[in-house]
Amino acid sequence: MLVLAVAQPHCVPYDVEKNAVRHAEMVRRAEARVVIFPELSLTGYHLDAPAITAEDPRLRPIVEACAETGALALVGAPVAEEGLEYIAMLAVDGAGVGVAYRKVNVHSSEDRFACGERSEVIEVNGLRLGLAICRDLMIAQHAEETAALGIDVYAAGVVHQAADVAVQQERARRIATDHRVWVAVASFAGPTGGGFEHTAGCSGFWRPGGDLAAQAGPEPGEIVRLTIGQRS
């Protein structure tokens, strides 16, 4: 069995230090083995935010929270690696921080960032989580290639306009239906950059087959938990 959570943290624009503390608080509140955060959750969707590295000492509060709770946090951040910058998902646990996934389907407005080269999967408690960031969900090939790696959960961090809640839900439902996997979406809540003054929130979980299992509201600060088991 695996307890998952999707989290909608309050975000201070550009402030990695303060946002890391808030992420740590949500990891503790979540009481989950895996806590998934939205796209660029450590900076907000500010495409000019300075990139960080996995060694950034400001991430220490999240590491400490994960060590205390036994959690793995999947956190959104702009990341610098080997002369390139990516919109990335960091994997944080009690042992430290690593880059788990780099966004493959970068939007034209995000052309500062390089495209990730491949789908990625992480295994937790015997279950396999395929990773995705925002626009990846609208590209059918991404879900196909990720599902082909053998996954139980398609886990995504996203940012959407409040008016696009239905689009967010339909993308998650399609992936759950087409690939018979759980879908977990952590969606930004509250105002942020890039013209997203009113974001969608409504993070949630969809069952294999497409039914909605659990969902947050539109406000920051909400967490939704779900327990899943291995596929038969």
CSV table of C-alpha atoms in Angstrom, one decimal:
chain,number,residue,atom,x,y,z
A,1,MET,CA,0.0,0.0,0.0
A,2,LEU,CA,1.1,3.6,-0.7
A,3,VAL,CA,-0.3,6.8,0.8
A,4,LEU,CA,0.0,9.6,-1.6
A,5,ALA,CA,-0.8,13.3,-1.1
A,6,VAL,CA,-1.2,16.3,-3.5
A,7,ALA,CA,-0.4,19.6,-2.0
A,8,GLN,CA,-1.3,23.2,-2.8
A,9,PRO,CA,1.2,25.4,-0.8
A,10,HIS,CA,1.0,29.1,-0.3
A,11,CYS,CA,3.8,30.5,-2.4
A,12,VAL,CA,5.9,33.6,-1.9
A,13,PRO,CA,7.1,34.8,-5.4
A,14,TYR,CA,10.8,33.9,-6.0
A,15,ASP,CA,11.5,33.2,-2.4
A,16,VAL,CA,12.9,29.6,-2.3
A,17,GLU,CA,13.9,29.9,1.4
A,18,LYS,CA,10.4,30.8,2.6
A,19,ASN,CA,8.7,28.4,0.2
A,20,ALA,CA,10.9,25.5,1.4
A,21,VAL,CA,9.7,26.1,4.9
A,22,ARG,CA,6.1,26.1,3.8
A,23,HIS,CA,6.7,22.9,1.8
A,24,ALA,CA,8.2,21.3,4.9
A,25,GLU,CA,5.1,22.2,6.9
A,26,MET,CA,2.9,20.6,4.3
A,27,VAL,CA,5.0,17.4,4.2
A,28,ARG,CA,4.5,17.1,8.0
A,29,ARG,CA,0.7,17.8,7.7
A,30,ALA,CA,0.3,15.4,4.8
A,31,GLU,CA,1.2,12.2,6.7
A,32,ALA,CA,1.9,10.5,3.4
A,33,ARG,CA,4.7,8.4,2.0
A,34,VAL,CA,4.8,10.6,-1.2
A,35,VAL,CA,3.8,14.3,-1.3
A,36,ILE,CA,3.5,15.8,-4.8
A,37,PHE,CA,3.7,19.6,-5.3
A,38,PRO,CA,2.8,21.8,-8.3
A,39,GLU,CA,5.0,23.0,-11.2
A,40,LEU,CA,7.7,25.5,-10.0
A,41,SER,CA,6.2,25.3,-6.5
A,42,LEU,CA,9.5,26.6,-4.9
A,43,THR,CA,9.5,29.9,-6.9
A,44,GLY,CA,6.0,30.3,-8.3
A,45,TYR,CA,5.4,30.3,-12.0
A,46,HIS,CA,7.9,33.1,-12.5
A,47,LEU,CA,9.9,32.2,-15.6
A,48,ASP,CA,12.7,34.6,-14.7
A,49,ALA,CA,13.3,33.1,-11.3
A,50,PRO,CA,17.0,32.1,-10.8
A,51,ALA,CA,17.6,28.4,-11.2
A,52,ILE,CA,18.7,26.4,-8.2
A,53,THR,CA,20.7,23.1,-7.9
A,54,ALA,CA,20.0,20.0,-5.9
A,55,GLU,CA,22.7,21.1,-3.4
A,56,ASP,CA,21.0,24.4,-2.5
A,57,PRO,CA,21.1,24.7,1.3
A,58,ARG,CA,17.7,26.4,1.3
A,59,LEU,CA,16.1,23.1,0.7
A,60,ARG,CA,17.2,21.7,4.0
A,61,PRO,CA,13.9,22.2,5.8
A,62,ILE,CA,12.2,19.9,3.3
A,63,VAL,CA,14.9,17.3,3.8
A,64,GLU,CA,14.5,17.5,7.6
A,65,ALA,CA,10.7,17.2,7.3
A,66,CYS,CA,11.1,14.1,5.0
A,67,ALA,CA,13.5,12.6,7.5
A,68,GLU,CA,11.1,13.1,10.3
A,69,THR,CA,8.1,11.6,8.5
A,70,GLY,CA,9.6,9.1,6.1
A,71,ALA,CA,8.2,11.0,3.2
A,72,LEU,CA,9.4,11.6,-0.4
A,73,ALA,CA,8.5,15.1,-1.6
A,74,LEU,CA,8.2,15.8,-5.3
A,75,VAL,CA,8.9,19.5,-5.6
A,76,GLY,CA,8.8,21.9,-8.6
A,77,ALA,CA,11.7,24.1,-9.3
A,78,PRO,CA,13.8,25.7,-12.0
A,79,VAL,CA,17.1,23.7,-12.0
A,80,ALA,CA,20.5,24.4,-13.4
A,81,GLU,CA,22.6,21.4,-14.6
A,82,GLU,CA,25.7,21.3,-16.7
A,83,GLY,CA,25.2,24.6,-18.3
A,84,LEU,CA,21.5,24.1,-19.1
A,85,GLU,CA,18.3,25.1,-17.2
A,86,TYR,CA,15.2,22.9,-16.8
A,87,ILE,CA,11.7,23.1,-15.4
A,88,ALA,CA,12.2,20.2,-13.0
A,89,MET,CA,10.7,17.9,-10.4
A,90,LEU,CA,13.1,17.4,-7.4
A,91,ALA,CA,12.9,14.3,-5.3
A,92,VAL,CA,13.5,15.1,-1.7
A,93,ASP,CA,13.8,12.6,1.1
A,94,GLY,CA,15.6,12.3,4.4
A,95,ALA,CA,18.9,11.5,2.6
A,96,GLY,CA,18.9,14.6,0.4
A,97,VAL,CA,17.8,16.0,-2.9
A,98,GLY,CA,18.0,14.8,-6.5
A,99,VAL,CA,16.6,15.8,-9.8
A,100,ALA,CA,13.9,13.2,-10.6
A,101,TYR,CA,12.5,14.6,-13.8
A,102,ARG,CA,13.0,17.4,-16.3
A,103,LYS,CA,9.9,18.7,-18.2
A,104,VAL,CA,10.0,17.2,-21.7
A,105,ASN,CA,7.3,19.3,-23.4
A,106,VAL,CA,8.4,22.8,-22.7
A,107,HIS,CA,6.0,25.5,-24.0
A,108,SER,CA,7.3,28.2,-26.4
A,109,SER,CA,6.9,30.8,-23.6
A,110,GLU,CA,9.3,28.8,-21.5
A,111,ASP,CA,12.1,28.8,-24.1
A,112,ARG,CA,14.7,29.9,-21.5
A,113,PHE,CA,14.5,26.2,-20.5
A,114,ALA,CA,15.9,23.1,-22.2
A,115,CYS,CA,13.6,20.2,-22.9
A,116,GLY,CA,14.1,17.0,-20.9
A,117,GLU,CA,15.2,14.1,-22.9
A,118,ARG,CA,13.0,11.2,-21.6
A,119,SER,CA,10.2,10.0,-19.4
A,120,GLU,CA,11.2,9.1,-15.9
A,121,VAL,CA,9.9,6.6,-13.3
A,122,ILE,CA,10.6,6.3,-9.6
A,123,GLU,CA,9.7,3.3,-7.4
A,124,VAL,CA,8.3,3.7,-3.9
A,125,ASN,CA,7.1,0.8,-1.7
A,126,GLY,CA,7.0,-1.4,-4.8
A,127,LEU,CA,4.8,0.9,-6.8
A,128,ARG,CA,6.1,2.8,-9.9
A,129,LEU,CA,5.3,6.5,-10.4
A,130,GLY,CA,5.7,8.0,-13.8
A,131,LEU,CA,6.5,11.7,-13.6
A,132,ALA,CA,5.1,14.7,-15.6
A,133,ILE,CA,5.0,18.4,-15.5
A,134,CYS,CA,2.0,20.5,-16.8
A,135,ARG,CA,2.1,20.6,-20.6
A,136,ASP,CA,3.3,17.0,-20.7
A,137,LEU,CA,-0.3,16.0,-19.9
A,138,MET,CA,-1.7,17.4,-23.1
A,139,ILE,CA,0.8,15.5,-25.3
A,140,ALA,CA,-0.5,11.9,-25.7
A,141,GLN,CA,3.0,10.6,-26.6
A,142,HIS,CA,4.3,11.5,-23.2
A,143,ALA,CA,1.7,9.4,-21.3
A,144,GLU,CA,2.2,6.6,-23.8
A,145,GLU,CA,6.0,6.5,-23.4
A,146,THR,CA,5.7,6.8,-19.6
A,147,ALA,CA,3.1,4.1,-19.3
A,148,ALA,CA,5.2,1.9,-21.5
A,149,LEU,CA,7.8,1.9,-18.7
A,150,GLY,CA,5.4,0.1,-16.5
A,151,ILE,CA,3.7,2.4,-14.0
A,152,ASP,CA,1.0,2.3,-11.3
A,153,VAL,CA,0.7,6.1,-11.0
A,154,TYR,CA,1.1,9.0,-13.4
A,155,ALA,CA,2.2,11.9,-11.0
A,156,ALA,CA,2.1,15.4,-12.2
A,157,GLY,CA,2.7,19.0,-11.0
A,158,VAL,CA,0.9,21.6,-13.0
A,159,VAL,CA,-0.2,25.3,-13.2
A,160,HIS,CA,-3.5,26.2,-14.8
A,161,GLN,CA,-5.8,29.2,-15.0
A,162,ALA,CA,-8.9,29.0,-12.8
A,163,ALA,CA,-11.0,29.0,-16.0
A,164,ASP,CA,-9.2,25.8,-17.1
A,165,VAL,CA,-10.2,23.5,-14.3
A,166,ALA,CA,-12.2,21.4,-16.7
A,167,VAL,CA,-9.3,21.1,-19.0
A,168,GLN,CA,-7.1,19.9,-16.1
A,169,GLN,CA,-9.6,17.3,-15.1
A,170,GLU,CA,-10.2,16.1,-18.7
A,171,ARG,CA,-6.4,15.5,-19.3
A,172,ALA,CA,-6.1,13.5,-16.0
A,173,ARG,CA,-9.2,11.5,-16.8
A,174,ARG,CA,-8.0,10.7,-20.3
A,175,ILE,CA,-4.6,9.4,-19.1
A,176,ALA,CA,-6.3,7.3,-16.4
A,177,THR,CA,-8.7,5.9,-18.9
A,178,ASP,CA,-6.3,5.3,-21.8
A,179,HIS,CA,-3.6,3.7,-19.7
A,180,ARG,CA,-5.5,2.2,-16.7
A,181,VAL,CA,-3.3,3.9,-14.1
A,182,TRP,CA,-3.9,6.1,-11.1
A,183,VAL,CA,-3.4,9.8,-12.0
A,184,ALA,CA,-2.3,12.3,-9.3
A,185,VAL,CA,-2.2,16.0,-10.2
A,186,ALA,CA,-0.9,18.7,-7.8
A,187,SER,CA,-2.1,22.0,-9.2
A,188,PHE,CA,-1.0,25.5,-8.2
A,189,ALA,CA,-3.5,27.5,-6.1
A,190,GLY,CA,-3.4,31.2,-5.5
A,191,PRO,CA,-1.9,33.9,-7.7
A,192,THR,CA,1.5,33.5,-9.4
A,193,GLY,CA,3.6,34.8,-12.3
A,194,GLY,CA,3.2,34.3,-16.1
A,195,GLY,CA,-0.2,35.9,-16.1
A,196,PHE,CA,-1.7,33.3,-13.7
A,197,GLU,CA,-3.5,35.7,-11.3
A,198,HIS,CA,-6.2,33.2,-10.7
A,199,THR,CA,-5.0,29.6,-10.7
A,200,ALA,CA,-7.0,26.4,-10.8
A,201,GLY,CA,-6.0,24.5,-7.6
A,202,CYS,CA,-8.4,21.5,-7.5
A,203,SER,CA,-5.6,19.0,-7.2
A,204,GLY,CA,-6.8,15.5,-7.2
A,205,PHE,CA,-6.6,11.8,-7.9
A,206,TRP,CA,-8.3,9.8,-10.7
A,207,ARG,CA,-8.8,6.0,-10.6
A,208,PRO,CA,-7.7,3.7,-13.4
A,209,GLY,CA,-10.6,4.0,-15.8
A,210,GLY,CA,-11.0,7.8,-15.2
A,211,ASP,CA,-13.3,8.2,-12.2
A,212,LEU,CA,-12.4,11.1,-9.8
A,213,ALA,CA,-11.4,9.6,-6.4
A,214,ALA,CA,-10.6,12.7,-4.4
A,215,GLN,CA,-10.1,16.5,-5.0
A,216,ALA,CA,-9.1,19.7,-3.3
A,217,GLY,CA,-10.8,23.0,-3.6
A,218,PRO,CA,-9.3,26.1,-5.4
A,219,GLU,CA,-7.6,27.6,-2.4
A,220,PRO,CA,-3.9,27.4,-1.3
A,221,GLY,CA,-3.0,25.5,1.8
A,222,GLU,CA,-5.1,22.4,0.9
A,223,ILE,CA,-3.9,18.8,0.9
A,224,VAL,CA,-5.6,15.7,-0.4
A,225,ARG,CA,-4.5,12.1,0.6
A,226,LEU,CA,-5.2,8.8,-1.0
A,227,THR,CA,-4.1,5.2,-0.3
A,228,ILE,CA,-3.6,2.9,-3.2
A,229,GLY,CA,-2.4,-0.7,-3.6
A,230,GLN,CA,-0.5,-2.7,-6.2
A,231,ARG,CA,-2.2,-3.7,-9.4
A,232,SER,CA,-3.4,-7.2,-9.5
